[in-house]
Coordinates of C-alpha atoms and ligand atoms in Angstrom, one line a residue:
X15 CA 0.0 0.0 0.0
X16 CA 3.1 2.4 0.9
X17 CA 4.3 1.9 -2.6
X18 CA 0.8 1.9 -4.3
X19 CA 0.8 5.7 -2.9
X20 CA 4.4 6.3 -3.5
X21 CA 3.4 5.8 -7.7
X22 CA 0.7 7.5 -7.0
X23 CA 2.6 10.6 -6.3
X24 CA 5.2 10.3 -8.7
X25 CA 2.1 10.3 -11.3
X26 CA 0.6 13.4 -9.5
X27 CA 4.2 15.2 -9.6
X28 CA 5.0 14.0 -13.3
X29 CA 1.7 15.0 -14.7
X30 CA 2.4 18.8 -12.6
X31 CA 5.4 19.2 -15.1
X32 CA 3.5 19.7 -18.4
X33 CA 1.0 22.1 -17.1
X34 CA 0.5 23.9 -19.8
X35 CA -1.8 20.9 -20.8
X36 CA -4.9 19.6 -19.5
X37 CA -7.8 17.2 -19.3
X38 CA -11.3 16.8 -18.8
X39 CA -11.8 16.3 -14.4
X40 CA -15.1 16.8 -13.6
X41 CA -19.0 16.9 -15.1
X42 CA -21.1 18.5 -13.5
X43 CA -25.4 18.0 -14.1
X44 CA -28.2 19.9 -12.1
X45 CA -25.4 20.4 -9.1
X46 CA -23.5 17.2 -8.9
X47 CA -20.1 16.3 -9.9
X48 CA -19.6 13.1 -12.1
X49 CA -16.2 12.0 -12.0
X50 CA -14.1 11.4 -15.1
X51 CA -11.0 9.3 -15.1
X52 CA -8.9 11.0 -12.8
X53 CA -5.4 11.0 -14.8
X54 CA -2.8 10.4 -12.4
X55 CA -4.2 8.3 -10.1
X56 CA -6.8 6.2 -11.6
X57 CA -3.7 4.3 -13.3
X58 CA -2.7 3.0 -9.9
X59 CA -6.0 2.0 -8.4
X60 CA -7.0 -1.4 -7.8
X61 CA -10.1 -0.9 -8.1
X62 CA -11.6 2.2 -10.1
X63 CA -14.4 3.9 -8.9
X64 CA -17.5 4.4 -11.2
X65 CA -16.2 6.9 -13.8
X66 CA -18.6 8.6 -16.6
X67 CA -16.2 9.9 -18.7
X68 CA -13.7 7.4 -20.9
X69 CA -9.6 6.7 -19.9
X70 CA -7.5 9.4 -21.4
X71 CA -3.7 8.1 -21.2
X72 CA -2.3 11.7 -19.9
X73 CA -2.8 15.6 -19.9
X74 CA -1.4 15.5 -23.5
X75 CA -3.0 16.3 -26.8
X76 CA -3.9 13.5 -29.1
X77 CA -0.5 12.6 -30.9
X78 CA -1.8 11.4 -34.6
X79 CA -5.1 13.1 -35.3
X80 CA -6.0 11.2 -38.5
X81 CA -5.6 7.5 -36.1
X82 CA -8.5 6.3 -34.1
X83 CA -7.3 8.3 -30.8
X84 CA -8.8 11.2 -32.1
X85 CA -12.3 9.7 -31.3
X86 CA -12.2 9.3 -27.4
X87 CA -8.5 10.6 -27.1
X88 CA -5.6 8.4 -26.4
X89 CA -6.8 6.0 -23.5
X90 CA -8.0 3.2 -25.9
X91 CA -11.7 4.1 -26.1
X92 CA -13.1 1.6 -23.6
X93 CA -16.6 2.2 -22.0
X94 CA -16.6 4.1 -19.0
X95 CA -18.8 2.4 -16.2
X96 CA -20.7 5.0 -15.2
X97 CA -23.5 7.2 -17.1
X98 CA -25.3 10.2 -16.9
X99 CA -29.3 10.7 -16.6
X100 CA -29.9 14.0 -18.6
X101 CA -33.2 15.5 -20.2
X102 CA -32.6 16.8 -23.8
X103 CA -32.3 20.7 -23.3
X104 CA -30.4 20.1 -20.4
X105 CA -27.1 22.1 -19.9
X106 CA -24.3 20.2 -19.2
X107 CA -21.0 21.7 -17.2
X108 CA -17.8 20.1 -18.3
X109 CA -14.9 21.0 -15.7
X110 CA -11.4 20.7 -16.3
X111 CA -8.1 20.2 -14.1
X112 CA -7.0 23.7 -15.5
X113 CA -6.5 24.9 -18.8
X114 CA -3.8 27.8 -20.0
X115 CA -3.8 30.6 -21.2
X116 CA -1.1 29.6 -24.2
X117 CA -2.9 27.4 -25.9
X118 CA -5.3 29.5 -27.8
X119 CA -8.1 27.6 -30.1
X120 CA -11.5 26.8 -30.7
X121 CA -13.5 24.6 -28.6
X122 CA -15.9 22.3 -29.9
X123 CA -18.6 20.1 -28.9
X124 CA -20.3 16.9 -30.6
X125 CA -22.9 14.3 -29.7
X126 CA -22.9 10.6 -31.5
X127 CA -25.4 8.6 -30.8
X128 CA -24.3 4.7 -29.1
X129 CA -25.5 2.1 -30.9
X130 CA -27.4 0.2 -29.6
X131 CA -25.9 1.6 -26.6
X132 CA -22.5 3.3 -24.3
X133 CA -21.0 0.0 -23.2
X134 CA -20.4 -1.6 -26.9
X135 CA -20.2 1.9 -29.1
X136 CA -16.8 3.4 -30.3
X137 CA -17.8 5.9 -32.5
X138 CA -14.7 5.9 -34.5
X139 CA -16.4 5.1 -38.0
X140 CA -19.0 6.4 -39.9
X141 CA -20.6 10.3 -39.9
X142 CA -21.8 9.6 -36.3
X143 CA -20.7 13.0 -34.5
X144 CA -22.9 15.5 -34.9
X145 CA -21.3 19.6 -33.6
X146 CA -24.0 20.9 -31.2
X147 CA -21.5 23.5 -30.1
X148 CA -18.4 25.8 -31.1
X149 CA -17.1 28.8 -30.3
X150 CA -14.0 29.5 -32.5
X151 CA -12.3 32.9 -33.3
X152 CA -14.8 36.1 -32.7
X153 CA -11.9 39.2 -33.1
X154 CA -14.8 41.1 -31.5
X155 CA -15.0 39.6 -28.2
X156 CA -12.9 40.6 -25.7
X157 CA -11.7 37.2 -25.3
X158 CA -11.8 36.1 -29.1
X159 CA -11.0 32.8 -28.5
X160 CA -13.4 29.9 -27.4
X161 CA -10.4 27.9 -25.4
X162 CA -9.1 31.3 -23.5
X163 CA -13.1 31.3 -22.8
X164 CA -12.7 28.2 -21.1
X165 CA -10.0 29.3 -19.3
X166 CA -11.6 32.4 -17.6
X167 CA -15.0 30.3 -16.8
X168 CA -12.9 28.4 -14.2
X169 CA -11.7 25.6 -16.6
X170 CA -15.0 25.1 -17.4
X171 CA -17.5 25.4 -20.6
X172 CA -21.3 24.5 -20.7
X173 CA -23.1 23.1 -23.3
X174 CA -26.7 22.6 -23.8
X175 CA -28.1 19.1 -25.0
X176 CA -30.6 19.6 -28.5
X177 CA -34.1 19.8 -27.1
X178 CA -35.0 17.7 -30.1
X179 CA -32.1 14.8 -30.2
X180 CA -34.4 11.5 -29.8
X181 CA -33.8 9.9 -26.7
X182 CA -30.9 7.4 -26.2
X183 CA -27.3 6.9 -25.0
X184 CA -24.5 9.4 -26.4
X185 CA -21.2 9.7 -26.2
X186 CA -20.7 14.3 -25.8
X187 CA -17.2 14.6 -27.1
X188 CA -15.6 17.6 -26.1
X189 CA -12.6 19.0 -27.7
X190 CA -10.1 21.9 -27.1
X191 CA -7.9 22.2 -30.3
X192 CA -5.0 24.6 -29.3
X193 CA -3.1 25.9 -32.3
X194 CA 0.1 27.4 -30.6
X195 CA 2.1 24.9 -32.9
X196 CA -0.3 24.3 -35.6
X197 CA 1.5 26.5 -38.4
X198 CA 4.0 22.4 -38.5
X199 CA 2.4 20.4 -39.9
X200 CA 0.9 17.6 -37.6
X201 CA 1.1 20.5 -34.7
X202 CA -2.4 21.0 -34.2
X203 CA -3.4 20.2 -30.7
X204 CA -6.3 17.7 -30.3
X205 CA -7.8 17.3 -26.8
X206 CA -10.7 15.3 -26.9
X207 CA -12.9 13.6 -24.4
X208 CA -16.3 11.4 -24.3
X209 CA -18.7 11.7 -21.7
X210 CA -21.8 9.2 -21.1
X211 CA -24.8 10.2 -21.4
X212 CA -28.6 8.6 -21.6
X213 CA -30.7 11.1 -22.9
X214 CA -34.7 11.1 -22.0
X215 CA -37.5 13.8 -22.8
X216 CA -36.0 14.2 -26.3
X217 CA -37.9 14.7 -30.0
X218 CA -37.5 13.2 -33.0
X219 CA -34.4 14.3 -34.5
X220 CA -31.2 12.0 -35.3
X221 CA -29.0 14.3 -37.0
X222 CA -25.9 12.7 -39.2
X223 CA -22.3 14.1 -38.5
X224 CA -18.6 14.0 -39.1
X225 CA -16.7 10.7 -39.0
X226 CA -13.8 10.7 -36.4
X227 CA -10.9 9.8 -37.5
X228 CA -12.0 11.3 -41.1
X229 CA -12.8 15.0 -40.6
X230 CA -9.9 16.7 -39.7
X231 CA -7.4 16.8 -42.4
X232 CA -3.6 17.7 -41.7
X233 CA -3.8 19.9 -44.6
X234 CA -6.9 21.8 -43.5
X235 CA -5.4 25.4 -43.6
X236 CA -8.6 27.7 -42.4
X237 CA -8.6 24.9 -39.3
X238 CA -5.6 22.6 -38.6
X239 CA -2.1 23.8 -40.6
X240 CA -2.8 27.3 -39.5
X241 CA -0.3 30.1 -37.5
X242 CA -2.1 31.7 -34.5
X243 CA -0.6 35.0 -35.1
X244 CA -1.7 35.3 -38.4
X245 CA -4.8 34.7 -37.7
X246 CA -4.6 37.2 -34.2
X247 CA -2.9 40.0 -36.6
X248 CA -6.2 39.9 -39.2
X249 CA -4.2 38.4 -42.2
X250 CA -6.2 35.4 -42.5
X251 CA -9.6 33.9 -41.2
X252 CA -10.1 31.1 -38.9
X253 CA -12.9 28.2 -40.1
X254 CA -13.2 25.6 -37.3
X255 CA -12.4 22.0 -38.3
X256 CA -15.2 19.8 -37.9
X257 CA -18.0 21.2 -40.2
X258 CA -20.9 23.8 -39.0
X259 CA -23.3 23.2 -35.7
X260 CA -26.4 21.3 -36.3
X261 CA -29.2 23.5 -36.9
X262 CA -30.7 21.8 -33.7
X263 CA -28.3 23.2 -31.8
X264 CA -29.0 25.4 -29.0
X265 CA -26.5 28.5 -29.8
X266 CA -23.7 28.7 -26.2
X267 CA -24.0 31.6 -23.4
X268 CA -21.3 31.5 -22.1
X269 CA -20.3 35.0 -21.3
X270 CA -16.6 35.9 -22.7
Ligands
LIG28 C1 -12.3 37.5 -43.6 O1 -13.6 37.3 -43.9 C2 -14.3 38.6 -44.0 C3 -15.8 38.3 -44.2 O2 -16.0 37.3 -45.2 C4 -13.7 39.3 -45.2 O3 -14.4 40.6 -45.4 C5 -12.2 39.5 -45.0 O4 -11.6 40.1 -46.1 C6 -11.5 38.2 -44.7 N1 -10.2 38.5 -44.2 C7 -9.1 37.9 -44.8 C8 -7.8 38.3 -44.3 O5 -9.2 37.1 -45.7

């Protein structure tokens, strides 16, 4: 047990080093906190404690963005054991353990539905994931960008679940892309996550999507191989990757 914690704290101290990074801690839903895997200690549990939101292997972005860790980042896509009861127009509060101020990007939001449900979908083929949320670059905002957004709501964004999705199980992947290095090709930062969610009090609608891996193309150049400064300076526009927001969507208030 003395060593179990030792690890443990070497885990805690190594992941403090690169913490310019971060990942997805907490959910929060009408007041209580559902716990995602907890990087840095969950590796070195025994037994895990019911998590809602899948393994991510570190703080790090996703390495290859065209491979399959794109889809639930890079902590093999496995089913979390836990899911969360929401009603469709629900807003959702996703928490993470910090997020700074360097890496400047959009943030984006997608639902894919599980079929037939959480604990045997991947999501990683097919135009399953469908963008119910984005905030990009907005030069007239006082805080243009949707990850610096994140940043000063506490590490945190809300998101508000399509009134009209039909009712089901969904993975809610949410992504920081931070584009610091993105000018290299390959540079782009990918932070992804999926959260589990079973959906009631829903419509009729089952919106079709992006396919992930597929969308986002190394070679994207409004999106992906793209300088920050250019884009800061005025010489060039920024175009999210990932295609537009479903019409369904309910548009973000988050205040920036
Ligand atoms: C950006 O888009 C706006 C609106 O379409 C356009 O007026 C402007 O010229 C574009 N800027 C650049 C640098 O391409």
């Amino acid at each position: 047990m003395v060593q179990l914690l030792q690890v443990a704290s070497l885990g805690v101290a190594l992941s403090g080093l690169v913490n310019a990074h971060g990942y997805l801690k907490n959910v929060e839903h009408n007041g209580k906190l559902y716990p995602a895997w907890q990087v840095g200690q969950d590796e070195y549990l025994p037994t895990v404690p019911t998590r809602y939101v899948r393994r991510v292997k570190d703080v790090g972005p996703v390495m290859d963005f065209t491979s399959k860790d794109i889809t639930c980042n890079q902590g093999g896509n496995i089913p979390a054991t836990g899911i969360i009861d929401v009603r469709a127009g629900d807003k959702i509060k996703l928490i993470w353990d910090q997020w700074g101020s360097s890496h400047s990007g959009p943030v984006m939001n997608y639902l894919a539905k599980c079929t037939p449900d959480c604990q045997s979908f991947k999501g990683d083929s097919g135009p399953v994931w469908v963008k119910i949320d984005q905030v990009a670059y907005d030069p007239t905002k006082q805080v243009p960008w949707g990850s610096d957004c994140l940043a000063r709501n506490g590490a945190s964004w809300t998101v508000t679940i399509p009134p009209t999705i039909s009712d089901g199980e969904y993975l809610l992947r949410h992504e920081i892309l931070g584009l610091h290095v993105a000018g290299t090709r390959m540079g782009a930062q990918f932070y992804p996550s999926c959260t589990q969610l079973r959906v009631t009090g829903g419509g009729n609608q089952n919106p079709t999507g992006v396919a992930l891996p597929g969308a986002y193309n190394p070679d994207d150049k409004e999106g992906i191989l793209t300088e920050l400064w250019r884009i800061q300076q005025g010489q060039k526009n920024y175009t999210a990757p990932g295609g537009r927001v479903w019409s369904g969507a309910v548009p973000n208030t988050m205040k920036c």
